[in-house]
Tab-separated table of C-alpha atoms in Angstrom:
chain	number	residue	atom	x	y	z
A	1	MET	CA	86.726	0.790	33.455
A	2	MET	CA	87.295	3.269	36.318
A	3	LYS	CA	88.990	5.701	33.913
A	4	TYR	CA	85.988	5.689	31.578
A	5	SER	CA	83.530	5.912	34.498
A	6	LEU	CA	85.207	9.011	35.920
A	7	LEU	CA	85.356	10.598	32.477
A	8	LEU	CA	81.683	9.892	31.914
A	9	ILE	CA	80.715	11.322	35.327
A	10	CYS	CA	82.759	14.475	34.687
A	11	THR	CA	81.217	14.907	31.238
A	12	ILE	CA	77.686	14.532	32.624
A	13	PHE	CA	78.447	16.965	35.468
A	14	LEU	CA	79.862	19.631	33.161
A	15	TRP	CA	77.018	19.165	30.699
A	16	ALA	CA	74.386	19.492	33.454
A	17	CYS	CA	76.024	22.539	35.038
A	18	SER	CA	76.427	24.383	31.771
A	19	GLY	CA	72.906	23.647	30.593
A	20	ASP	CA	74.503	23.027	27.187
A	21	GLN	CA	72.304	20.630	25.248
A	22	THR	CA	73.755	21.281	21.824
A	23	ASP	CA	74.102	18.440	19.332
A	24	GLU	CA	77.889	18.578	19.785
A	25	ALA	CA	77.740	18.263	23.587
A	26	LEU	CA	75.269	15.390	23.458
A	27	LEU	CA	77.339	13.613	20.802
A	28	LEU	CA	80.413	13.874	23.041
A	29	LEU	CA	78.450	12.320	25.895
A	30	ASP	CA	77.477	9.387	23.676
A	31	LYS	CA	81.106	8.817	22.710
A	32	GLN	CA	81.987	8.408	26.377
A	33	LYS	CA	79.077	6.024	26.924
A	34	LEU	CA	80.208	3.931	23.944
A	35	GLN	CA	83.508	3.200	25.683
A	36	GLU	CA	81.579	1.938	28.695
A	37	ASN	CA	79.518	-0.354	26.463
A	38	ILE	CA	82.516	-2.135	24.898
A	39	ASN	CA	84.709	-2.583	27.969
A	40	TYR	CA	83.518	-5.751	29.616
A	41	ASP	CA	84.973	-9.234	29.931
A	42	LYS	CA	83.617	-11.001	26.843
A	43	ILE	CA	84.679	-8.185	24.553
A	44	ILE	CA	88.116	-7.928	26.175
A	45	PHE	CA	88.626	-11.690	25.717
A	46	TYR	CA	87.583	-11.327	22.068
A	47	LYS	CA	90.171	-8.559	21.720
A	48	PHE	CA	92.758	-10.784	23.444
A	49	THR	CA	92.350	-13.542	20.847
A	50	LYS	CA	92.528	-11.032	17.986
A	51	ILE	CA	95.723	-9.476	19.364
A	52	ALA	CA	97.233	-12.959	19.772
A	53	ILE	CA	96.770	-13.604	16.049
A	54	ARG	CA	97.715	-10.095	14.929
A	55	ALA	CA	100.839	-9.853	17.126
A	56	ASN	CA	102.078	-13.142	15.678
A	57	ALA	CA	102.572	-11.368	12.331
A	58	VAL	CA	104.957	-8.731	13.763
A	59	LEU	CA	108.427	-8.813	12.195
A	60	ASP	CA	110.002	-6.281	14.599
A	61	THR	CA	110.203	-8.331	17.791
A	62	ASN	CA	111.722	-5.325	19.610
A	63	MET	CA	108.315	-3.658	19.545
A	64	SER	CA	107.504	-3.134	23.252
A	65	GLU	CA	103.858	-4.169	22.942
A	66	TYR	CA	104.906	-7.339	21.128
A	67	GLN	CA	107.415	-8.236	23.838
A	68	HIS	CA	104.830	-7.652	26.568
A	69	PHE	CA	102.254	-9.872	24.904
A	70	SER	CA	104.077	-12.515	22.825
A	71	LYS	CA	104.773	-15.014	25.625
A	72	TYR	CA	101.054	-15.235	26.379
A	73	ASN	CA	99.672	-15.768	22.889
A	74	GLN	CA	100.941	-19.276	22.109
A	75	SER	CA	98.055	-20.943	23.934
A	76	VAL	CA	95.680	-19.239	21.490
A	77	LEU	CA	97.812	-19.763	18.381
A	78	SER	CA	98.147	-23.477	19.058
A	79	LEU	CA	94.373	-23.835	18.743
A	80	MET	CA	93.949	-21.878	15.513
A	81	ASP	CA	94.200	-24.994	13.366
A	82	THR	CA	90.695	-25.163	11.878
A	83	SER	CA	90.846	-28.982	11.771
A	84	LYS	CA	91.042	-29.085	15.571
A	85	HIS	CA	87.514	-28.915	16.972
A	86	HIS	CA	87.893	-30.073	20.576
A	87	ILE	CA	89.413	-27.831	23.240
A	88	SER	CA	90.493	-29.752	26.329
A	89	VAL	CA	90.058	-28.673	29.941
A	90	LEU	CA	93.767	-28.009	30.318
A	91	GLU	CA	93.904	-25.950	27.117
A	92	ALA	CA	90.971	-23.833	28.311
A	93	PHE	CA	92.659	-23.272	31.674
A	94	LYS	CA	95.903	-22.228	30.011
A	95	ILE	CA	94.172	-19.729	27.769
A	96	TYR	CA	92.217	-18.240	30.649
A	97	ASN	CA	95.309	-18.017	32.837
A	98	ASN	CA	97.238	-16.188	30.103
A	99	TYR	CA	94.283	-13.904	29.484
A	100	ARG	CA	94.148	-12.945	33.178
A	101	LYS	CA	97.827	-11.988	33.130
A	102	VAL	CA	97.464	-9.549	30.240
A	103	LYS	CA	93.849	-8.456	30.643
A	104	THR	CA	94.757	-4.914	31.719
A	105	PHE	CA	97.226	-4.598	28.849
A	106	VAL	CA	94.615	-5.832	26.356
A	107	LYS	CA	91.998	-3.452	27.711
A	108	GLU	CA	94.272	-0.429	27.367
A	109	THR	CA	95.948	-1.324	24.058
A	110	ASP	CA	94.680	-0.438	20.596
A	111	GLU	CA	94.714	-3.684	18.610
A	112	ASP	CA	95.379	-1.692	15.433
A	113	ILE	CA	99.005	-1.059	16.397
A	114	PHE	CA	99.596	-4.637	15.178
A	115	PRO	CA	99.318	-6.000	11.622
A	116	GLY	CA	95.850	-6.894	10.395
A	117	LEU	CA	93.939	-10.009	11.394
A	118	ILE	CA	94.134	-11.397	7.850
A	119	GLN	CA	97.897	-10.836	7.880
A	120	GLY	CA	98.018	-12.710	11.183
A	121	PHE	CA	96.152	-15.659	9.669
A	122	ASN	CA	98.416	-15.573	6.614
A	123	VAL	CA	101.500	-15.863	8.837
A	124	LEU	CA	99.910	-18.804	10.650
A	125	TYR	CA	99.511	-20.473	7.257
A	126	GLY	CA	103.148	-19.885	6.274
A	127	ALA	CA	103.403	-16.342	4.879
A	128	PRO	CA	106.347	-14.111	5.936
A	129	LYS	CA	105.949	-11.761	8.886
A	130	VAL	CA	105.022	-8.117	8.345
A	131	ASN	CA	107.347	-5.125	8.486
A	132	LEU	CA	104.960	-2.332	9.477
A	133	LYS	CA	107.541	0.327	8.587
A	134	THR	CA	107.252	-0.547	4.900
A	135	ILE	CA	103.459	-0.125	4.747
A	136	ASP	CA	102.046	3.245	3.712
A	137	PRO	CA	100.137	4.669	6.748
A	138	ALA	CA	97.146	5.691	4.605
A	139	GLU	CA	96.940	2.209	3.073
A	140	ARG	CA	97.216	0.606	6.499
A	141	LEU	CA	94.441	2.814	7.894
A	142	LEU	CA	92.193	1.968	4.974
A	143	THR	CA	92.870	-1.769	5.298
A	144	GLN	CA	92.123	-1.715	9.034
A	145	ASN	CA	88.830	0.077	8.440
A	146	ILE	CA	87.752	-2.402	5.788
A	147	GLU	CA	88.702	-5.339	8.012
A	148	HIS	CA	86.747	-4.006	10.986
A	149	ALA	CA	83.827	-3.252	8.668
A	150	ILE	CA	83.772	-6.795	7.277
A	151	LEU	CA	84.051	-8.276	10.784
A	152	SER	CA	81.220	-6.099	12.080
A	153	MET	CA	78.964	-7.537	9.359
A	154	ALA	CA	80.280	-11.077	9.824
A	155	VAL	CA	79.709	-11.309	13.598
A	156	LEU	CA	76.412	-9.425	13.612
A	157	THR	CA	74.223	-12.479	13.018
A	158	THR	CA	76.639	-15.132	14.329
A	159	ARG	CA	75.199	-17.291	17.078
A	160	ASP	CA	76.853	-16.675	20.492
A	161	LEU	CA	78.406	-13.401	19.284
A	162	GLY	CA	76.081	-10.935	17.583
A	163	GLN	CA	75.407	-7.330	18.483
A	164	PRO	CA	77.930	-6.690	21.326
A	165	PHE	CA	80.856	-7.874	19.186
A	166	ALA	CA	79.565	-6.044	16.114
A	167	LEU	CA	79.314	-2.904	18.260
A	168	TYR	CA	82.978	-3.282	19.234
A	169	GLU	CA	84.069	-3.738	15.614
A	170	CYS	CA	81.933	-0.768	14.542
A	171	SER	CA	83.525	1.365	17.244
A	172	LYS	CA	86.897	0.686	15.602
A	173	THR	CA	85.774	1.928	12.191
A	174	GLN	CA	85.855	5.372	10.661
A	175	PRO	CA	83.466	5.094	7.686
A	176	GLU	CA	84.503	8.507	6.401
A	177	LEU	CA	87.933	7.015	5.658
A	178	LEU	CA	86.528	4.181	3.554
A	179	PRO	CA	86.388	4.592	-0.226
A	180	ASP	CA	82.996	5.385	-1.727
A	181	SER	CA	81.427	1.948	-1.865
A	182	GLU	CA	78.441	-0.019	-0.714
A	183	MET	CA	80.469	-1.332	2.231
A	184	LYS	CA	80.832	2.255	3.443
A	185	THR	CA	77.114	3.063	3.390
A	186	LEU	CA	75.965	-0.294	4.762
A	187	LEU	CA	78.501	-0.100	7.578
A	188	GLU	CA	77.248	3.374	8.459
A	189	PHE	CA	73.706	2.014	8.659
A	190	VAL	CA	74.750	-0.996	10.782
A	191	ARG	CA	76.623	1.358	13.111
A	192	GLY	CA	73.524	3.522	13.352
A	193	PHE	CA	71.325	0.535	14.173
A	194	LEU	CA	73.761	-0.801	16.802
A	195	PHE	CA	74.235	2.620	18.399
A	196	PHE	CA	70.455	3.042	18.480
A	197	GLY	CA	70.048	-0.376	20.128
A	198	ASN	CA	72.533	0.677	22.819
A	199	ASN	CA	70.756	3.996	23.527
A	200	LEU	CA	73.517	6.012	21.853
A	201	TYR	CA	71.029	8.121	19.963
A	202	TYR	CA	73.292	11.070	19.130
A	203	LEU	CA	76.064	8.863	17.755
A	204	SER	CA	73.479	6.989	15.718
A	205	GLU	CA	71.861	10.155	14.406
A	206	ASP	CA	75.237	11.609	13.439
A	207	GLY	CA	76.163	8.596	11.301
A	208	LEU	CA	72.728	8.192	9.719
A	209	SER	CA	72.688	11.884	8.771
A	210	ARG	CA	76.017	11.389	6.982
A	211	ASN	CA	74.578	8.326	5.294
A	212	ILE	CA	71.474	10.104	4.025
A	213	LYS	CA	73.675	12.799	2.506
A	214	TRP	CA	76.033	10.191	1.011
A	215	LEU	CA	73.181	8.207	-0.556
A	216	ASP	CA	71.842	11.393	-2.134
A	217	GLN	CA	75.257	11.968	-3.758
A	218	ASN	CA	75.818	8.351	-4.873
A	219	LYS	CA	72.547	7.261	-6.447
A	220	ASP	CA	74.247	5.099	-9.099
A	221	MET	CA	76.147	2.867	-6.652
A	222	PRO	CA	75.148	-0.848	-7.000
A	223	LEU	CA	73.841	-2.262	-3.698
A	224	PRO	CA	73.998	-6.106	-3.787
A	225	TYR	CA	74.813	-6.466	-0.066
A	226	THR	CA	71.976	-4.141	0.864
A	227	LYS	CA	69.528	-6.213	-1.156
A	228	ALA	CA	70.682	-9.313	0.720
A	229	PHE	CA	70.609	-7.487	4.048
A	230	PHE	CA	66.934	-6.517	3.771
A	231	GLY	CA	65.704	-9.310	1.510
A	232	TRP	CA	65.099	-6.903	-1.398
A	233	ARG	CA	66.349	-9.201	-4.161
A	234	ASN	CA	63.370	-8.322	-6.375
A	235	LEU	CA	64.151	-4.584	-6.322
A	236	SER	CA	66.282	-2.874	-8.951
A	237	ASP	CA	69.356	-0.894	-7.882
A	238	ALA	CA	67.400	2.376	-8.226
A	239	GLN	CA	64.542	1.001	-6.117
A	240	THR	CA	67.008	-0.324	-3.537
A	241	HIS	CA	68.472	3.187	-3.200
A	242	ILE	CA	65.009	4.578	-2.449
A	243	ALA	CA	64.199	1.833	0.052
A	244	PHE	CA	67.573	2.128	1.807
A	245	ASP	CA	67.237	5.907	1.942
A	246	GLY	CA	63.918	5.339	3.690
A	247	MET	CA	65.466	2.956	6.243
A	248	ASN	CA	68.068	5.561	7.166
A	249	TYR	CA	65.326	8.161	7.655
A	250	LEU	CA	63.384	5.639	9.747
A	251	PHE	CA	66.170	4.949	12.233
A	252	ARG	CA	67.220	8.588	12.395
A	253	GLY	CA	63.587	9.283	13.234
A	254	PHE	CA	63.716	6.729	16.041
A	255	ASP	CA	66.915	8.282	17.373
A	256	ARG	CA	65.249	11.677	17.464
A	257	MET	CA	62.030	10.270	18.932
A	258	ARG	CA	63.990	8.902	21.928
A	259	MET	CA	65.823	12.187	22.541
A	260	ALA	CA	64.712	14.601	25.241
A	261	ARG	CA	64.457	17.921	23.403
A	262	LYS	CA	61.211	19.110	21.826
A	263	ILE	CA	62.985	20.040	18.594
A	264	ASP	CA	64.214	16.455	18.232
A	265	GLU	CA	60.683	15.079	18.439
A	266	GLU	CA	59.585	17.490	15.715
A	267	ARG	CA	62.504	16.369	13.551
A	268	SER	CA	61.567	12.721	14.136
A	269	LEU	CA	58.105	13.240	12.657
A	270	GLU	CA	59.681	14.744	9.529
A	271	ASP	CA	61.961	11.716	9.207
A	272	PHE	CA	59.044	9.308	9.608
A	273	GLU	CA	57.207	11.176	6.860
A	274	SER	CA	60.238	10.773	4.588
A	275	PHE	CA	60.369	7.049	5.372
A	276	LEU	CA	56.707	6.519	4.471
A	277	LYS	CA	57.123	8.592	1.310
A	278	ASP	CA	59.962	6.335	0.132
A	279	MET	CA	58.087	3.133	1.004
A	280	ASN	CA	54.933	4.350	-0.737
A	281	LYS	CA	56.937	5.128	-3.896
A	282	LEU	CA	57.861	1.461	-4.046
A	283	GLY	CA	54.576	0.052	-2.818
A	284	LEU	CA	56.391	-1.741	0.026
A	285	GLN	CA	54.216	-2.950	2.874
A	286	ASN	CA	55.648	-4.490	6.032
A	287	GLU	CA	55.539	-4.201	9.809
A	288	LEU	CA	57.814	-1.135	9.855
A	289	VAL	CA	55.480	0.760	7.524
A	290	TRP	CA	52.426	-0.163	9.612
A	291	ILE	CA	54.114	0.793	12.902
A	292	ILE	CA	55.012	4.260	11.617
A	293	ASP	CA	51.731	4.799	9.775
A	294	ALA	CA	49.767	4.115	12.961
A	295	TYR	CA	52.106	6.254	15.074
A	296	LEU	CA	51.861	9.299	12.792
A	297	HIS	CA	48.075	9.137	12.603
A	298	LEU	CA	47.841	8.956	16.394
A	299	LYS	CA	50.254	11.906	16.708
A	300	ARG	CA	48.063	13.902	14.305
A	301	ASP	CA	44.998	12.988	16.389
A	302	GLN	CA	43.534	10.959	13.516
A	303	PRO	CA	43.017	7.694	15.425
A	304	GLU	CA	40.488	6.256	12.969
A	305	LYS	CA	43.151	6.378	10.221
A	306	ALA	CA	45.561	4.426	12.462
A	307	VAL	CA	43.233	1.431	12.735
A	308	PRO	CA	43.969	-0.291	9.352
A	309	ALA	CA	47.705	-0.443	10.120
A	310	LEU	CA	47.036	-1.623	13.682
A	311	GLU	CA	44.792	-4.395	12.373
A	312	LYS	CA	47.643	-5.628	10.153
A	313	LEU	CA	50.065	-5.534	13.070
A	314	LYS	CA	47.607	-7.499	15.184
A	315	LYS	CA	47.718	-10.316	12.613
A	316	SER	CA	51.481	-10.307	12.057
A	317	PRO	CA	53.201	-13.608	12.982
A	318	LEU	CA	56.326	-11.620	13.914
A	319	PHE	CA	54.744	-10.459	17.172
A	320	SER	CA	53.705	-12.362	20.295
A	321	ASP	CA	50.205	-12.927	21.682
A	322	THR	CA	50.918	-10.272	24.309
A	323	GLU	CA	51.808	-7.772	21.598
A	324	HIS	CA	48.708	-8.735	19.580
A	325	LYS	CA	46.595	-7.955	22.652
A	326	ALA	CA	48.374	-4.611	22.974
A	327	PHE	CA	47.486	-3.757	19.354
A	328	GLN	CA	43.849	-4.555	20.091
A	329	GLU	CA	43.969	-2.276	23.121
A	330	ILE	CA	45.311	0.536	20.936
A	331	ILE	CA	42.539	-0.113	18.411
A	332	ASP	CA	40.015	0.214	21.246
A	333	PHE	CA	41.552	3.541	22.293
A	334	ALA	CA	41.422	4.684	18.662
A	335	GLY	CA	37.725	3.815	18.506
A	336	GLU	CA	37.178	6.004	21.562
A	337	ARG	CA	39.288	8.779	19.983
A	338	LYS	CA	41.864	8.571	22.783
A	339	SER	CA	45.074	9.163	20.833
A	340	ASP	CA	46.897	10.684	23.813
A	341	THR	CA	45.974	7.743	26.039
A	342	ALA	CA	47.328	5.307	23.457
A	343	LEU	CA	50.571	7.260	22.888
A	344	ASN	CA	51.245	7.801	26.575
A	345	GLY	CA	50.264	4.272	27.543
A	346	VAL	CA	50.355	1.194	25.348
A	347	TYR	CA	51.764	2.668	22.128
A	348	ASP	CA	54.491	4.701	23.768
A	349	LYS	CA	58.042	5.260	22.519
A	350	ALA	CA	59.508	2.284	24.370
A	351	PHE	CA	56.902	-0.110	22.928
A	352	ILE	CA	57.443	1.135	19.372
A	353	THR	CA	61.219	0.879	19.768
A	354	LYS	CA	60.844	-2.725	20.944
A	355	LEU	CA	58.701	-3.573	17.908
A	356	VAL	CA	61.172	-2.082	15.432
A	357	SER	CA	64.171	-3.757	17.080
A	358	LYS	CA	62.322	-7.072	16.953
A	359	TYR	CA	61.658	-6.617	13.236
A	360	MET	CA	65.302	-5.806	12.496
A	361	ILE	CA	66.660	-8.739	14.509
A	362	ALA	CA	64.246	-11.070	12.699
A	363	THR	CA	65.477	-9.643	9.386
A	364	LEU	CA	69.162	-9.930	10.301
A	365	SER	CA	68.810	-13.509	11.564
A	366	LYS	CA	67.928	-14.637	8.040
A	367	ILE	CA	71.195	-13.423	6.518
A	368	ASN	CA	73.977	-15.884	5.751
A	369	TRP	CA	76.820	-13.381	5.538
A	370	GLU	CA	79.427	-15.993	4.758
A	371	ARG	CA	77.501	-17.013	1.644
A	372	VAL	CA	76.781	-13.400	0.669
A	373	MET	CA	80.458	-12.444	0.964
A	374	LYS	CA	81.586	-15.476	-1.028
A	375	GLU	CA	79.047	-14.707	-3.765
A	376	ASN	CA	80.425	-11.161	-3.977
A	377	ASN	CA	84.083	-12.256	-3.917
A	378	VAL	CA	85.065	-10.579	-0.634
A	379	PRO	CA	88.759	-11.454	-0.051
A	380	HIS	CA	89.611	-13.902	2.756
A	381	THR	CA	85.979	-14.709	3.550
A	382	LYS	CA	86.878	-18.298	4.406
A	383	GLU	CA	89.639	-17.240	6.825
A	384	ILE	CA	87.456	-14.586	8.468
A	385	PHE	CA	84.666	-17.026	9.256
A	386	ALA	CA	87.055	-19.781	10.281
A	387	GLY	CA	88.534	-17.314	12.785
A	388	ILE	CA	85.091	-16.312	14.055
A	389	HIS	CA	84.053	-19.937	14.559
A	390	LYS	CA	87.323	-20.710	16.301
A	391	PHE	CA	86.926	-17.722	18.622
A	392	ARG	CA	83.398	-18.860	19.469
A	393	ASN	CA	84.758	-22.284	20.437
A	394	LEU	CA	87.547	-20.708	22.503
A	395	SER	CA	85.154	-18.341	24.260
A	396	ASN	CA	82.691	-21.100	25.093
A	397	ALA	CA	85.463	-23.405	26.316
A	398	VAL	CA	87.052	-20.778	28.537
A	399	SER	CA	83.758	-19.566	30.028
A	400	GLN	CA	82.791	-23.201	30.643
A	401	TYR	CA	85.827	-23.810	32.832
A	402	THR	CA	86.143	-20.544	34.745
A	403	GLY	CA	83.062	-20.822	36.987
A	404	SER	CA	83.647	-22.219	40.487
A	405	SER	CA	81.659	-25.427	39.951
A	406	THR	CA	83.156	-26.202	36.560
A	407	ILE	CA	86.664	-25.484	37.810
A	408	ASN	CA	86.220	-28.324	40.293
A	409	ASN	CA	84.958	-30.563	37.503
A	410	GLY	CA	87.954	-29.556	35.435
A	411	LYS	CA	90.305	-30.435	38.290
A	412	LYS	CA	88.759	-33.903	38.516
A	413	GLU	CA	89.128	-34.461	34.772
A	414	ILE	CA	92.746	-33.332	34.788
A	415	THR	CA	93.487	-35.467	37.853
A	416	LYS	CA	92.244	-38.535	35.995
A	417	LYS	CA	94.912	-37.943	33.352
A	418	GLY	CA	97.728	-38.333	35.848
A	419	ASN	CA	100.149	-36.365	37.955
A	420	ALA	CA	102.016	-34.957	34.978
A	421	LEU	CA	99.030	-32.978	33.811
A	422	LEU	CA	98.113	-32.142	37.397
A	423	ASN	CA	101.487	-30.499	37.951
A	424	GLN	CA	101.057	-28.478	34.751
A	425	ALA	CA	97.676	-27.259	35.909
A	426	LYS	CA	98.482	-26.304	39.524
A	427	SER	CA	99.383	-22.733	38.666
A	428	LEU	CA	96.070	-22.269	36.889
A	429	TRP	CA	93.812	-22.910	39.915
């Protein structure tokens, strides 16, 4: 963490001294901030369990990273049997103790030096171990990207995991290396949304700009996952392309709206216009359309034209009573022709961002990705979700027994089971 902190401080200092606020400089700053956002304990433990499974598939046991890690991964591997649901106190202690011993190694090691997660599961189920020297590097890179992409989708709406873990998986992907496919464009959008939600506006804008260009060049690509993602099952493929194009413009607009430069704000208004144009083509009406419609009319100093959209937002069950009162306050300002007061007060950028994030989370929470992937014949869907559920159980068990009060409770439980277990556990306290 210290390494990334110093790098971030140096980057900020050089950027401030140079006065360089180019897109490239700001994008570099976001890349440093991303590393800060994915280097904390829960993510490192998640990475630890993945490496335990992946390292188990290594054929070349002389590999230095394998030798450093292999003696600590058995506590995880022993619990990967999907029929085993309960994790005992002692098992949780063992896992945590092993994790502590290799935490620094895990933090500094790229998990992709090992075989893939699916290959790791296959070895657990009896397949032969993997000779990495026989795998074409380009094929391996592609497979890793696809695996991280699938995992980023799979954990995004999983209870107890969600956005932080999806952000980590997204950070490991390089969408430009994926073949032209729906997975590529949807992953780019998910990355953009996650980067936006973590205030990484330049990283988000960069990916969404690539996506807008890609969608323009691939208008005939079927989009079944995208339909499921947004609940657009009644739209044709052509209509889905238009709607998805609009969503990319929308979030690029939000990225630019939250940026500091005047030129970025001007660009954001153009993106919002493109979003509304796409939605109007399809006759789609929802909270996102009303939020942007009201915002643009207030920005143009046409407050009376913002009122119909604000009235719809005030009645939306998606928002809280507090937010409904805020919409009424904005309507009152509009009636008094106080657009600036509304934009600089109640209906400011932070409030609008909160509304849009709330809409997206509500949308994502409805998706059953396991079912969607099975319906679309994604390989190893069952194993992927079994691994995710097992990690969730491991994470909950370990966090349950590492706090000071629960450690004491764990000691009592182990003591009840006799001196044999107590002696095994002494080194873990």
